[in-house]
JSON list of C-alpha atoms in Angstrom, two decimals:
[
{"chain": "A", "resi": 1, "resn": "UNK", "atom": "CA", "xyz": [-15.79, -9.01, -10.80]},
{"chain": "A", "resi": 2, "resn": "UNK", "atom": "CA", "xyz": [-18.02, -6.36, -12.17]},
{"chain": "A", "resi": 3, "resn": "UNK", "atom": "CA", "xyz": [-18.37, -3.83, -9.63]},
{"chain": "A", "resi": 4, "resn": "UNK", "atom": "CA", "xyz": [-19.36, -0.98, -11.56]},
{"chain": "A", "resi": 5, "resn": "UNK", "atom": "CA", "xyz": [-21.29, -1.91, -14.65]},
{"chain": "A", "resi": 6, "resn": "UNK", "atom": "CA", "xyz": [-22.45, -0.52, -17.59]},
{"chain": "A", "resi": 7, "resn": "UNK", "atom": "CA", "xyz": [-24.85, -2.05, -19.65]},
{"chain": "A", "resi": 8, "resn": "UNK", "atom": "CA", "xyz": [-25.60, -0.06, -22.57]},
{"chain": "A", "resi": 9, "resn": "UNK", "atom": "CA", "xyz": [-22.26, -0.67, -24.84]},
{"chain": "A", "resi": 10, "resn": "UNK", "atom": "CA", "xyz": [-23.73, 1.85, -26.95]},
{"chain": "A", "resi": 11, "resn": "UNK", "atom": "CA", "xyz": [-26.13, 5.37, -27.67]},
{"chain": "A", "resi": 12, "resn": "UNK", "atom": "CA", "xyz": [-27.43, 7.32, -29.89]},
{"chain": "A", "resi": 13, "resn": "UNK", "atom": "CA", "xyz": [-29.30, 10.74, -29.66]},
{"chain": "A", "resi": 14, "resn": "UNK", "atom": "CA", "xyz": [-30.37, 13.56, -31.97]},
{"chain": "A", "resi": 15, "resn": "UNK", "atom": "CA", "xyz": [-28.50, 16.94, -31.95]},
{"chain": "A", "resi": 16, "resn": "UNK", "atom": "CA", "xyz": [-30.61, 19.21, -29.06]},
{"chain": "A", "resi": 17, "resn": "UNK", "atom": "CA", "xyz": [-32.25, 16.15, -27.39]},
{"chain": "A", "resi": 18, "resn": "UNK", "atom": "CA", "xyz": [-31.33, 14.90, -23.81]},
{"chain": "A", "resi": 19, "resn": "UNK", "atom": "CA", "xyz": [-28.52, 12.12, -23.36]},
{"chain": "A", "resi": 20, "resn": "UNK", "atom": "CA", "xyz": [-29.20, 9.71, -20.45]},
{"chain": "A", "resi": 21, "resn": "UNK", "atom": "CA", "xyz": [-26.36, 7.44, -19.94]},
{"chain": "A", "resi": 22, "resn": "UNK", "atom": "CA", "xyz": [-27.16, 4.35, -17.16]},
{"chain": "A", "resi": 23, "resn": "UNK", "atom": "CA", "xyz": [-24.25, 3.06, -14.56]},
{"chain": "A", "resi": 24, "resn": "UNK", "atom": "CA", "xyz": [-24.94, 0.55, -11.86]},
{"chain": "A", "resi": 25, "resn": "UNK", "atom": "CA", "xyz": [-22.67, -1.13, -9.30]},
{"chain": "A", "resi": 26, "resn": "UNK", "atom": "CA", "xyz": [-22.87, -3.36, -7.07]},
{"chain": "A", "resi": 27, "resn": "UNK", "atom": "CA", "xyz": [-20.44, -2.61, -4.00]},
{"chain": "A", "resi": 28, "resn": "UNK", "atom": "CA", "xyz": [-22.31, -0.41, -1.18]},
{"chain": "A", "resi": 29, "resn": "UNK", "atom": "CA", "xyz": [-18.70, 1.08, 0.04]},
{"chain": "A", "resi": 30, "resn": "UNK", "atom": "CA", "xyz": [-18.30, 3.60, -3.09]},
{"chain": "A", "resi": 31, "resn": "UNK", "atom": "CA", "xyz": [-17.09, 6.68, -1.67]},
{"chain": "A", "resi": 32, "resn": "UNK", "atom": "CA", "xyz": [-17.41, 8.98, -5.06]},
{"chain": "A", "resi": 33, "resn": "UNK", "atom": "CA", "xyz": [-18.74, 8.31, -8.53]},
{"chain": "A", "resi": 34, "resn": "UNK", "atom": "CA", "xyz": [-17.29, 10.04, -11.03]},
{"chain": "A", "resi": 35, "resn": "UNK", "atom": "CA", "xyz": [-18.06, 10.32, -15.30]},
{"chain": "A", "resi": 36, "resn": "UNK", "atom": "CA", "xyz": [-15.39, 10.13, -17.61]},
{"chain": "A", "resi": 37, "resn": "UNK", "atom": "CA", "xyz": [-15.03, 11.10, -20.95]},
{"chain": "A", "resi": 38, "resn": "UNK", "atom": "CA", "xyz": [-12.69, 9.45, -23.76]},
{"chain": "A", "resi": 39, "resn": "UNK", "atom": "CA", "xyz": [-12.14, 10.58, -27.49]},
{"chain": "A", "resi": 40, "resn": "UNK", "atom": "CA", "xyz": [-10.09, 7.74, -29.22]},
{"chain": "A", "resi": 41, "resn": "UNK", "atom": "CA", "xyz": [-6.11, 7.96, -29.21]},
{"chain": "A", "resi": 42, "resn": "UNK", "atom": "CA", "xyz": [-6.74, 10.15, -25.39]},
{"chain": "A", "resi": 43, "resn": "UNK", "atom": "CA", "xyz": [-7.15, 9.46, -21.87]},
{"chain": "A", "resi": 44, "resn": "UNK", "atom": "CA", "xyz": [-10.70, 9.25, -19.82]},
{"chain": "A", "resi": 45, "resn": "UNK", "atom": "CA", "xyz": [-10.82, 13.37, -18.91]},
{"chain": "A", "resi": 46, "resn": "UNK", "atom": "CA", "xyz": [-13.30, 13.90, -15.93]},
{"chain": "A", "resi": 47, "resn": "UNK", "atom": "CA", "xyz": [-16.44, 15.67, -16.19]},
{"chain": "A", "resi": 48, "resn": "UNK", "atom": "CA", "xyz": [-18.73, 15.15, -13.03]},
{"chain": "A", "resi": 49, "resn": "UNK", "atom": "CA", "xyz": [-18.41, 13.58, -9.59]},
{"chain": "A", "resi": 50, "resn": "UNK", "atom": "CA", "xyz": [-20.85, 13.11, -7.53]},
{"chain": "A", "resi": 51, "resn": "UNK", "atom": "CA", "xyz": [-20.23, 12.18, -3.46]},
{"chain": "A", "resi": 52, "resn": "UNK", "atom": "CA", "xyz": [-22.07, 9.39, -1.63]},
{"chain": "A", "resi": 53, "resn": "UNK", "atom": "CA", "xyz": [-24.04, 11.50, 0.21]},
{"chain": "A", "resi": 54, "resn": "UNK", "atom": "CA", "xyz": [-25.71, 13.71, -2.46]},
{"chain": "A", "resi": 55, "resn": "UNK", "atom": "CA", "xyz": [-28.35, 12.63, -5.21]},
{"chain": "A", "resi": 56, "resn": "UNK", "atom": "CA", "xyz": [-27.24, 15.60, -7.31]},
{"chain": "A", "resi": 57, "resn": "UNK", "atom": "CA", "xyz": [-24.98, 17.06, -8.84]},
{"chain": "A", "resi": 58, "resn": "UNK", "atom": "CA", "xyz": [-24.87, 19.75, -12.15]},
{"chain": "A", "resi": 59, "resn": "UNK", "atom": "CA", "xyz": [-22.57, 21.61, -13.86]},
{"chain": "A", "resi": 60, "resn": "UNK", "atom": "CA", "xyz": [-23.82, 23.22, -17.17]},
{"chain": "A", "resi": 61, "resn": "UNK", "atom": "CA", "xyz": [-25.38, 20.73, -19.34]},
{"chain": "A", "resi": 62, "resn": "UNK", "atom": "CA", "xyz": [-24.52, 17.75, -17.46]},
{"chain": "A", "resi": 63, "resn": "UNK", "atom": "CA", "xyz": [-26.25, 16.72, -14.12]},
{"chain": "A", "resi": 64, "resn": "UNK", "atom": "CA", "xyz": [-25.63, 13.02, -12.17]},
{"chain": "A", "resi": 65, "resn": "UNK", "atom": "CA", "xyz": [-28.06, 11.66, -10.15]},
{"chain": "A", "resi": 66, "resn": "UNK", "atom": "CA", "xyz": [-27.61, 9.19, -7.39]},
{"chain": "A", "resi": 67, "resn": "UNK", "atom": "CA", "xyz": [-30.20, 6.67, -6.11]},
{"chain": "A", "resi": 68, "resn": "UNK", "atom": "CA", "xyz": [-28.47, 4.59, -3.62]},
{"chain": "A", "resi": 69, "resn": "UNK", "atom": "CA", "xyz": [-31.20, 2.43, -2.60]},
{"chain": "A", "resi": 70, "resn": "UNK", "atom": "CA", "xyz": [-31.10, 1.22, -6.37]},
{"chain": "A", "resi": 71, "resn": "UNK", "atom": "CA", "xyz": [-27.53, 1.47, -6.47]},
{"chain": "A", "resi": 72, "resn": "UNK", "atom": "CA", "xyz": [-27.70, 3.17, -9.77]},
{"chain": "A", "resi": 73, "resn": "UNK", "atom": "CA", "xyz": [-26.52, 6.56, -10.88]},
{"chain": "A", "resi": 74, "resn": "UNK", "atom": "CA", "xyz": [-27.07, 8.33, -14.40]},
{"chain": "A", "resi": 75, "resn": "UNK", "atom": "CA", "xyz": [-25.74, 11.35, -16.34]},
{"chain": "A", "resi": 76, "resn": "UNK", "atom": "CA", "xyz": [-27.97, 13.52, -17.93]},
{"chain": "A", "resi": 77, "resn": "UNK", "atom": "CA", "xyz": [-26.64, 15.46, -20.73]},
{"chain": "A", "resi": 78, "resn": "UNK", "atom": "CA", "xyz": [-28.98, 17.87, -22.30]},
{"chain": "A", "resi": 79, "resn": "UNK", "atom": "CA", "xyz": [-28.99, 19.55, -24.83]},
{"chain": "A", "resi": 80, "resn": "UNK", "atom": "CA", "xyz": [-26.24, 17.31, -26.37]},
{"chain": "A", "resi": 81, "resn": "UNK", "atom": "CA", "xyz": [-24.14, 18.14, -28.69]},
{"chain": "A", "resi": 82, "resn": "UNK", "atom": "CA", "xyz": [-22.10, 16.38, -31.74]},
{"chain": "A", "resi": 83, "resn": "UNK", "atom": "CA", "xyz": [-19.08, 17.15, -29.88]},
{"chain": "A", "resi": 84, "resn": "UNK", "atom": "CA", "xyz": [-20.38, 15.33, -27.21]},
{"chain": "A", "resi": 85, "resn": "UNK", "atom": "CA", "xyz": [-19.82, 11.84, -29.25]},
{"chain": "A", "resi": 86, "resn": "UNK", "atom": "CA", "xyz": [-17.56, 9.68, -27.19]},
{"chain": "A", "resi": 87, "resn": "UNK", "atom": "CA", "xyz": [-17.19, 6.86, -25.00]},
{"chain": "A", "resi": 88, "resn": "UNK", "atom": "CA", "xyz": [-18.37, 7.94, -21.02]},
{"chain": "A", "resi": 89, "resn": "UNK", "atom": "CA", "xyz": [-17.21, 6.19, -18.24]},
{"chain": "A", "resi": 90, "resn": "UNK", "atom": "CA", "xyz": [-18.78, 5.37, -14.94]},
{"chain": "A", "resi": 91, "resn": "UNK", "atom": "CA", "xyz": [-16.31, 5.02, -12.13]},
{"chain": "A", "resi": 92, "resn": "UNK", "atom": "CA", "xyz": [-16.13, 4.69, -8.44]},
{"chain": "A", "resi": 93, "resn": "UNK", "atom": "CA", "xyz": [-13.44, 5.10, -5.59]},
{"chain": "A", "resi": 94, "resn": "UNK", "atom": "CA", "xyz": [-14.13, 2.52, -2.59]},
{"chain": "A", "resi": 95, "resn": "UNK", "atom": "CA", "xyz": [-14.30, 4.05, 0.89]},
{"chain": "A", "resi": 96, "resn": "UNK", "atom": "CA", "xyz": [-12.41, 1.45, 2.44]},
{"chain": "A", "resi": 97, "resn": "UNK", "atom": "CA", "xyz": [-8.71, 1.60, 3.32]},
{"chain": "A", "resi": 98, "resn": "UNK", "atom": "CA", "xyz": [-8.37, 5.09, 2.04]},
{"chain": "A", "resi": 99, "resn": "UNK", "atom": "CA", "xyz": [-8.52, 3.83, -1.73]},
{"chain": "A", "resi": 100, "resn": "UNK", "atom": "CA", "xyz": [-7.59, 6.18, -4.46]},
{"chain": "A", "resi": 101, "resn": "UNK", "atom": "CA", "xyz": [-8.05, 3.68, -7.20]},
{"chain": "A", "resi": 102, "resn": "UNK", "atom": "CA", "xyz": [-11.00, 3.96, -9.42]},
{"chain": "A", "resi": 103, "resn": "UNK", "atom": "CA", "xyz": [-12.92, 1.34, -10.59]},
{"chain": "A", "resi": 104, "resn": "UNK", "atom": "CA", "xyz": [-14.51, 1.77, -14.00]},
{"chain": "A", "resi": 105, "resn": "UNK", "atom": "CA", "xyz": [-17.14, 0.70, -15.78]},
{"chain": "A", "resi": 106, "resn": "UNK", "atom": "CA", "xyz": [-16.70, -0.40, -19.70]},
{"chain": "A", "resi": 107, "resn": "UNK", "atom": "CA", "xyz": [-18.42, 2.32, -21.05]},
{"chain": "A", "resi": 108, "resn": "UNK", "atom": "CA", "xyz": [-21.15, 3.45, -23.19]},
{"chain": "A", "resi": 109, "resn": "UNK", "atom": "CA", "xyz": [-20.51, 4.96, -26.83]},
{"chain": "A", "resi": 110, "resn": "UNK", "atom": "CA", "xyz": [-22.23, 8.07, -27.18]},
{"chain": "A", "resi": 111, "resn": "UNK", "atom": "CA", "xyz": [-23.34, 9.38, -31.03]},
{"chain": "A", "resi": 112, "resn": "UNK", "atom": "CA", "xyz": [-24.89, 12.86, -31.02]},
{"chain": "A", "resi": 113, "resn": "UNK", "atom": "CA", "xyz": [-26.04, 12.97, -34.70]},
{"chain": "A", "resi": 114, "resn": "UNK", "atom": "CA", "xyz": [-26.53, 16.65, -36.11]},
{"chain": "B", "resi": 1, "resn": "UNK", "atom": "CA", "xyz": [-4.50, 24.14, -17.81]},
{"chain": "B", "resi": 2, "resn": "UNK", "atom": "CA", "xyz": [-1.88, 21.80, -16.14]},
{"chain": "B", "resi": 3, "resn": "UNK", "atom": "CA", "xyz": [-1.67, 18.18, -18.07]},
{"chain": "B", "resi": 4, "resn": "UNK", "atom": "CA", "xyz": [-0.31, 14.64, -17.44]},
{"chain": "B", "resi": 5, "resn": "UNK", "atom": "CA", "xyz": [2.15, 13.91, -19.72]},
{"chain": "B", "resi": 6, "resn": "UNK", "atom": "CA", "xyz": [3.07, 10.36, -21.23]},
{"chain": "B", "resi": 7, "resn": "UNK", "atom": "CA", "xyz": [5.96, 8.71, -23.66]},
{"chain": "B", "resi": 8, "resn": "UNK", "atom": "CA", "xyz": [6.04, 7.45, -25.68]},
{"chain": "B", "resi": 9, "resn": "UNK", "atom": "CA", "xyz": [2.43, 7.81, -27.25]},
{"chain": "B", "resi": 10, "resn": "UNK", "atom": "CA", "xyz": [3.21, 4.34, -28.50]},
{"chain": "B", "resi": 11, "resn": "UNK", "atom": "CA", "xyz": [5.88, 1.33, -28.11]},
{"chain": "B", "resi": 12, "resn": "UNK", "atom": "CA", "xyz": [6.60, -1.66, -29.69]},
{"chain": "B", "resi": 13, "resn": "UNK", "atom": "CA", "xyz": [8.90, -4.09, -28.35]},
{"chain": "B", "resi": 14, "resn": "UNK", "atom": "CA", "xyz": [9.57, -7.99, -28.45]},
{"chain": "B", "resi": 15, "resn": "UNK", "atom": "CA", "xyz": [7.96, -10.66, -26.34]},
{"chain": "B", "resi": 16, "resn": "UNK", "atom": "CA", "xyz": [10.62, -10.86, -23.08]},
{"chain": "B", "resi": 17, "resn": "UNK", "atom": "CA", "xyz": [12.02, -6.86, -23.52]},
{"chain": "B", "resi": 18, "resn": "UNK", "atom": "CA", "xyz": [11.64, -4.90, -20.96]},
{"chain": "B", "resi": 19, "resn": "UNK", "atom": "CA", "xyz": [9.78, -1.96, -21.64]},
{"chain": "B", "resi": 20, "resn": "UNK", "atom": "CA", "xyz": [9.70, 1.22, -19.44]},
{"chain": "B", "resi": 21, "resn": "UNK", "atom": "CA", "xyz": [6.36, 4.06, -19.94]},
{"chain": "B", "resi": 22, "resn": "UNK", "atom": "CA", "xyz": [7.18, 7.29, -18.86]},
{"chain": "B", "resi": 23, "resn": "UNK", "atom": "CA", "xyz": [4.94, 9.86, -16.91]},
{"chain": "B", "resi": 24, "resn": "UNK", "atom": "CA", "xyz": [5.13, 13.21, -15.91]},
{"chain": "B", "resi": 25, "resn": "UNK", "atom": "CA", "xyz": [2.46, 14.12, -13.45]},
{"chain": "B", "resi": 26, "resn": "UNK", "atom": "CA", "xyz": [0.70, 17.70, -13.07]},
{"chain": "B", "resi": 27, "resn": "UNK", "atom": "CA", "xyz": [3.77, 19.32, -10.66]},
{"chain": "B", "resi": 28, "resn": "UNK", "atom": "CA", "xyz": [1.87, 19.71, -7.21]},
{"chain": "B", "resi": 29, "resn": "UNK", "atom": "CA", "xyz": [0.19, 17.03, -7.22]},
{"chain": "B", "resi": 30, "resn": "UNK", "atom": "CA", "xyz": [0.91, 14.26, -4.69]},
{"chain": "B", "resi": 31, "resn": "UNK", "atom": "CA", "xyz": [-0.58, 10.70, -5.55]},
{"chain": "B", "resi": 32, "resn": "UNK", "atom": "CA", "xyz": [0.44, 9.12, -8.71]},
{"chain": "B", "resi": 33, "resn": "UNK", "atom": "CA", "xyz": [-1.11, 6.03, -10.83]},
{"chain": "B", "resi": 34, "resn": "UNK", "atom": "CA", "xyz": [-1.10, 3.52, -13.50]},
{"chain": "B", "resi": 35, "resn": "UNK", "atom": "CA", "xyz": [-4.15, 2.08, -15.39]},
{"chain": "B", "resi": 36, "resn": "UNK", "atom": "CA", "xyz": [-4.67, -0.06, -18.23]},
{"chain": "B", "resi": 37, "resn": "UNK", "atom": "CA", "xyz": [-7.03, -1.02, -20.58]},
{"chain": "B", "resi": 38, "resn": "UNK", "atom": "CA", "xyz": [-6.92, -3.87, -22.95]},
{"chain": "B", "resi": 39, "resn": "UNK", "atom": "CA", "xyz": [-8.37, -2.98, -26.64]},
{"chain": "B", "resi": 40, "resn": "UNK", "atom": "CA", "xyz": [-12.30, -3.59, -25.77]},
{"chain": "B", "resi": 41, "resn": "UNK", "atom": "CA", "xyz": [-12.19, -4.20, -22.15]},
{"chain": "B", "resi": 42, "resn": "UNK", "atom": "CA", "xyz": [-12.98, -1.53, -19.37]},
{"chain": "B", "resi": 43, "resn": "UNK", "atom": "CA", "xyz": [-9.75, 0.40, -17.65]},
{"chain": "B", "resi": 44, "resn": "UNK", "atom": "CA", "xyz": [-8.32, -1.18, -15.13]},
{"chain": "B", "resi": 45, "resn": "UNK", "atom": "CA", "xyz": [-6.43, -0.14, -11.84]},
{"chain": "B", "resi": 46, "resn": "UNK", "atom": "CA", "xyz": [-2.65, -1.03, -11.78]},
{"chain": "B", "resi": 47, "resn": "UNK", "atom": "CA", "xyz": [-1.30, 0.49, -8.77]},
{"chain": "B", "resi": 48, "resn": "UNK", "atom": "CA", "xyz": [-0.65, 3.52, -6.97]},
{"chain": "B", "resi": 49, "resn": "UNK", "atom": "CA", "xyz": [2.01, 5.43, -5.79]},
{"chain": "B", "resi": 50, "resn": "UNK", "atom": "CA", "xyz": [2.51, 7.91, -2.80]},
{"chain": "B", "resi": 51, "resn": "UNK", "atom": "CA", "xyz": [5.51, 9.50, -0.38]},
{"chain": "B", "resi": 52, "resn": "UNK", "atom": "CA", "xyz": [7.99, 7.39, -3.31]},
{"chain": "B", "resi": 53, "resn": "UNK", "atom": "CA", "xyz": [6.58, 3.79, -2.49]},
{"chain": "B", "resi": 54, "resn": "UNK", "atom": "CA", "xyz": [3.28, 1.75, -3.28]},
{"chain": "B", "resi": 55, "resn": "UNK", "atom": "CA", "xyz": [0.27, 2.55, -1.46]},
{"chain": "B", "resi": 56, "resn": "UNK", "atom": "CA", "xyz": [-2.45, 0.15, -3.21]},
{"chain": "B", "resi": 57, "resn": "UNK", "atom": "CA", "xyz": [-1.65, -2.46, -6.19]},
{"chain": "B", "resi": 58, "resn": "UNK", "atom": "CA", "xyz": [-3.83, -4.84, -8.14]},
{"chain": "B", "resi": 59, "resn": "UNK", "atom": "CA", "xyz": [-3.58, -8.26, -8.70]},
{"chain": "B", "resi": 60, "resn": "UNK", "atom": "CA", "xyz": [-2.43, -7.55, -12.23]},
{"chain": "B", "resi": 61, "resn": "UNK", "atom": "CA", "xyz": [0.23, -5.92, -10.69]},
{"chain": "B", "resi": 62, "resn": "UNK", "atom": "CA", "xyz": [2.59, -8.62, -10.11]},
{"chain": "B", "resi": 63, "resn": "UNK", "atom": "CA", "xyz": [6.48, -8.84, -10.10]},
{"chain": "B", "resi": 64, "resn": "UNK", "atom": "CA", "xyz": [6.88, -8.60, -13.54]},
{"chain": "B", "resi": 65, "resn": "UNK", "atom": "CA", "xyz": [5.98, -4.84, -13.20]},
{"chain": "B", "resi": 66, "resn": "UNK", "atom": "CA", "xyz": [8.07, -2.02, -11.17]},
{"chain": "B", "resi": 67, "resn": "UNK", "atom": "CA", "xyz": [7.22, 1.89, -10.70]},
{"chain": "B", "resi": 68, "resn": "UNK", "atom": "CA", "xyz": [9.71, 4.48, -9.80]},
{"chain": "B", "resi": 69, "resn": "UNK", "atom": "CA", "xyz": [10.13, 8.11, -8.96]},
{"chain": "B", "resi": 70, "resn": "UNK", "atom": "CA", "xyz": [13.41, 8.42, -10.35]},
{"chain": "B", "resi": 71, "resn": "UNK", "atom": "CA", "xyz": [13.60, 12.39, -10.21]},
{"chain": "B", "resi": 72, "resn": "UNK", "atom": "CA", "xyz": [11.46, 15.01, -8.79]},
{"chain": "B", "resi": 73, "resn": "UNK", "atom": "CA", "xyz": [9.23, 15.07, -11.64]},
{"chain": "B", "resi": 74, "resn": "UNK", "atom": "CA", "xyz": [8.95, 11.60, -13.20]},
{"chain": "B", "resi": 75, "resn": "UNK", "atom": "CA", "xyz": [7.23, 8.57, -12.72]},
{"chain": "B", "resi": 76, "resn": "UNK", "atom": "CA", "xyz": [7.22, 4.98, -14.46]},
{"chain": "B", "resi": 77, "resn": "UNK", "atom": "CA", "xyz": [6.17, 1.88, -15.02]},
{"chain": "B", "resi": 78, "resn": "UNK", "atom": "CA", "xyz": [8.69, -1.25, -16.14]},
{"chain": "B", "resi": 79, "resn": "UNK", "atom": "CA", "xyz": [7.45, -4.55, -17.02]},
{"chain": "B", "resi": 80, "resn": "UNK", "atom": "CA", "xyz": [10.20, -6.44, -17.12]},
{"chain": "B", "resi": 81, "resn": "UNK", "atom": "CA", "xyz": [9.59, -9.29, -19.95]},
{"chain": "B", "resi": 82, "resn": "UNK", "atom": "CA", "xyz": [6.80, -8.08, -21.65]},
{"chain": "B", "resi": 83, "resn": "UNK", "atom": "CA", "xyz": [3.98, -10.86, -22.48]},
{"chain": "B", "resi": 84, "resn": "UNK", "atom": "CA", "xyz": [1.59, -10.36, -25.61]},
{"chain": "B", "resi": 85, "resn": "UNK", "atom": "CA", "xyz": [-1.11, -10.07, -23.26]},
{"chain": "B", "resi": 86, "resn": "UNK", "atom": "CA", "xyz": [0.43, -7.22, -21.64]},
{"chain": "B", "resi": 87, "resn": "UNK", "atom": "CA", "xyz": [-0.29, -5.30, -25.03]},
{"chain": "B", "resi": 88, "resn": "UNK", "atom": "CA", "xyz": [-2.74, -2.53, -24.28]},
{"chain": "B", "resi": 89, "resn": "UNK", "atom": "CA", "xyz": [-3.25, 1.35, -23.50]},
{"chain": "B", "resi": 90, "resn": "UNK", "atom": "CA", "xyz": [-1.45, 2.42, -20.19]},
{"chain": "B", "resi": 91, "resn": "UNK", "atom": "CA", "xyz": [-2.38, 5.21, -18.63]},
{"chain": "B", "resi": 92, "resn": "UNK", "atom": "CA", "xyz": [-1.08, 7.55, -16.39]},
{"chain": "B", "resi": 93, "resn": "UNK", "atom": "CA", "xyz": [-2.58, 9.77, -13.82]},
{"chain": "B", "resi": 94, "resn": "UNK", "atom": "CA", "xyz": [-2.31, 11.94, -10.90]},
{"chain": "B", "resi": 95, "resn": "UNK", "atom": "CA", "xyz": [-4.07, 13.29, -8.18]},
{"chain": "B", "resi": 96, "resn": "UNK", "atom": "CA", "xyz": [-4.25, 15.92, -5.28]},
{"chain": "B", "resi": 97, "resn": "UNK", "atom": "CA", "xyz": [-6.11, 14.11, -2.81]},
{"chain": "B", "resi": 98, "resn": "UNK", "atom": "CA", "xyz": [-7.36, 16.98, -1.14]},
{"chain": "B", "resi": 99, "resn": "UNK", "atom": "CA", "xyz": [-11.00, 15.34, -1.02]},
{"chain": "B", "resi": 100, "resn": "UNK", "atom": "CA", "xyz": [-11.63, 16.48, -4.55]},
{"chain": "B", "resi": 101, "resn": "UNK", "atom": "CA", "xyz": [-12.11, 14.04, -6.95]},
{"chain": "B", "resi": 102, "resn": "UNK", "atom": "CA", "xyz": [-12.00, 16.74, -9.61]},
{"chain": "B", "resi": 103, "resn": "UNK", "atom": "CA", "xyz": [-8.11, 16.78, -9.62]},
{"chain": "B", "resi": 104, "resn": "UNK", "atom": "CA", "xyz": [-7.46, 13.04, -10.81]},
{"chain": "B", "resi": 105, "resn": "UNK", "atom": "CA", "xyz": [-6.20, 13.79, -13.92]},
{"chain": "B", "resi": 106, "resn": "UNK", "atom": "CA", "xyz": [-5.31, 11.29, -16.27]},
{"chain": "B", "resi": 107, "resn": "UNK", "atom": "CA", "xyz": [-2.27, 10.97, -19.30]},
{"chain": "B", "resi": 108, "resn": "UNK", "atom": "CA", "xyz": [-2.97, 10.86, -23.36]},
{"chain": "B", "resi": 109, "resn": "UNK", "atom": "CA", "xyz": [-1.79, 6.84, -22.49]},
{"chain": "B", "resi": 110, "resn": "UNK", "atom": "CA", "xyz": [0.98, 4.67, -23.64]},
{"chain": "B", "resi": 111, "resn": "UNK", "atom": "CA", "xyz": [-0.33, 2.35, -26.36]},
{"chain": "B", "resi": 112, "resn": "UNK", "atom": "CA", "xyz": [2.04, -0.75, -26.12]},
{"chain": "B", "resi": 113, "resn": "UNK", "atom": "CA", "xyz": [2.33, -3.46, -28.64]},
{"chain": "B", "resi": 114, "resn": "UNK", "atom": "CA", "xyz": [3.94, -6.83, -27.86]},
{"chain": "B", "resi": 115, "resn": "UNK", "atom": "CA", "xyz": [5.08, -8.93, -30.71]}
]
C-alpha cells in the first residue's frame, strides 16, 4: 500500500545548482503535504507544507509545488547547499476522519557535492 | 526552540522482554504519536494519542503494544514481548493541531534492537 511514493531512492547535485526532488501519491483525500528532512542517528525535522488547495508554497530556498490533476508534488531547492545532503521525505495527512497521522514516502537521498 | 525528547537513544533487549520507549513531548502541545521505521523501509504510522486515550492506530499496532500518559509530561510506548522484527527506529512526535502542520514535531528516535 504505497500511498505516497517516491521513486528516486537517490540524488545528486552540484554545490549552487537547483535540487528537484519528485513525490507522487496516489490517494485524492490528502489534506496537507509536507517535506521532511532526516540526517542519520535524528528524526524527520519539517521543512515545508503545502495545503491542498494551493500549488505553491516558498520559504527561502525551498519552494513545493502542487499539481493535483497529476497528483504529484516536488520540492525545489535552489541554490543547494552541502549541508543540504540528507534523506527528504514526502508525506501526507488524509482528510478523512480528522487524521493526524502522516503517511510517508521512503525517501530520496540527497548529495550536494561542493 | 522547544524539542521532543526520547530515551533511551538506543535499547537492546531479549526476544519476549518487554521494552518501554520514553517520550517527552514539546509542553503545550496536545496530540501525541508514535512512528517507526524499519532499517531501509519508509516511516510508518503507529498510533496516536489525544485527551489520554487512542484516537487513530495502525494495523501494526496490535496488542502486543500499549501507550500511556503516565504523568503530565510523559508519554510511552510498551511492547510487551518484543519480536526481532519489532527491531527498528521509533519515533516520537507531537503536535498542536491548530491547523498548522508546521508544529508536528518529531523525537531524535528510539533505535531498538531485538536479539
Amino acid at each position: 500500500d504505497q500511498q505516497v511514493k517516491q521513486n528516486s531512492p537517490s540524488l545528486s547535485v552540484q554545490e549552487g545548482r537547483i535540487s528537484i526532488l519528485n513525490c507522487d501519491y496516489t490517494n485524492s483525500m490528502f489534506d496537507y503535504f509536507l517535506w521532511y528532512k532526516k540526517y542519520p542517528a535524528e528524526g524527520p525535522t519539517f521543512l515545508i507544507s503545502i495545503s491542498s488547495i494551493k500549488d505553491k508554497n516558498e520559504d527561502g530556498r525551498f519552494t513545493v509545488f502542487l499539481n493535483k490533476s497529476a497528483k504529484h508534488l516536488s520540492l525545489h531547492i535552489v541554490p543547494s547547499q552541502p549541508g543540504d545532503s540528507a534523506v527528504y521525505f514526502c508525506a501526507a495527512i488524509p482528510t478523512q476522519g480528522g487524521s493526524e497521522k502522516l503517511v510517508f514516502g521512503k525517501g530520496t537521498k540527497l548529495t550536494v557535492n561542493p | 526552540e522547544p524539542e521532543v525528547t526520547q530515551t533511551p537513544s538506543h535499547q537492546v533487549t531479549q526476544m519476549g522482554q518487554e521494552v518501554i520507549l520514553r517520550c517527552v513531548p514539546i509542553s503545550n502541545h496536545l496530540y501525541f504519536y508514535w512512528y517507526r521505521q524499519i532499517l531501509g523501509q519508509k516511516v510508518e504510522f503507529l498510533v496516536s494519542f489525544y485527551n489520554n486515550e487512542i484516537s487513530e492506530k495502525s494495523e501494526i499496532f496490535d496488542d502486543q503494544f500499549s501507550v500511556e500518559r503516565p504523568d503530565g509530561s510523559n508519554f510511552t510506548l510498551k511492547i510487551r514481548s518484543t519480536k526481532l522484527e519489532d527491531s527498528a527506529m521509533y519515533f516520537c512526535a507531537s503536535s498542536t493541531w491548530t491547523g498548522g502542520v508546521d508544529g508536528y514535531t518529531f523525537g531524535s528516535g528510539t533505535r531498538l534492537t531485538v536479539v
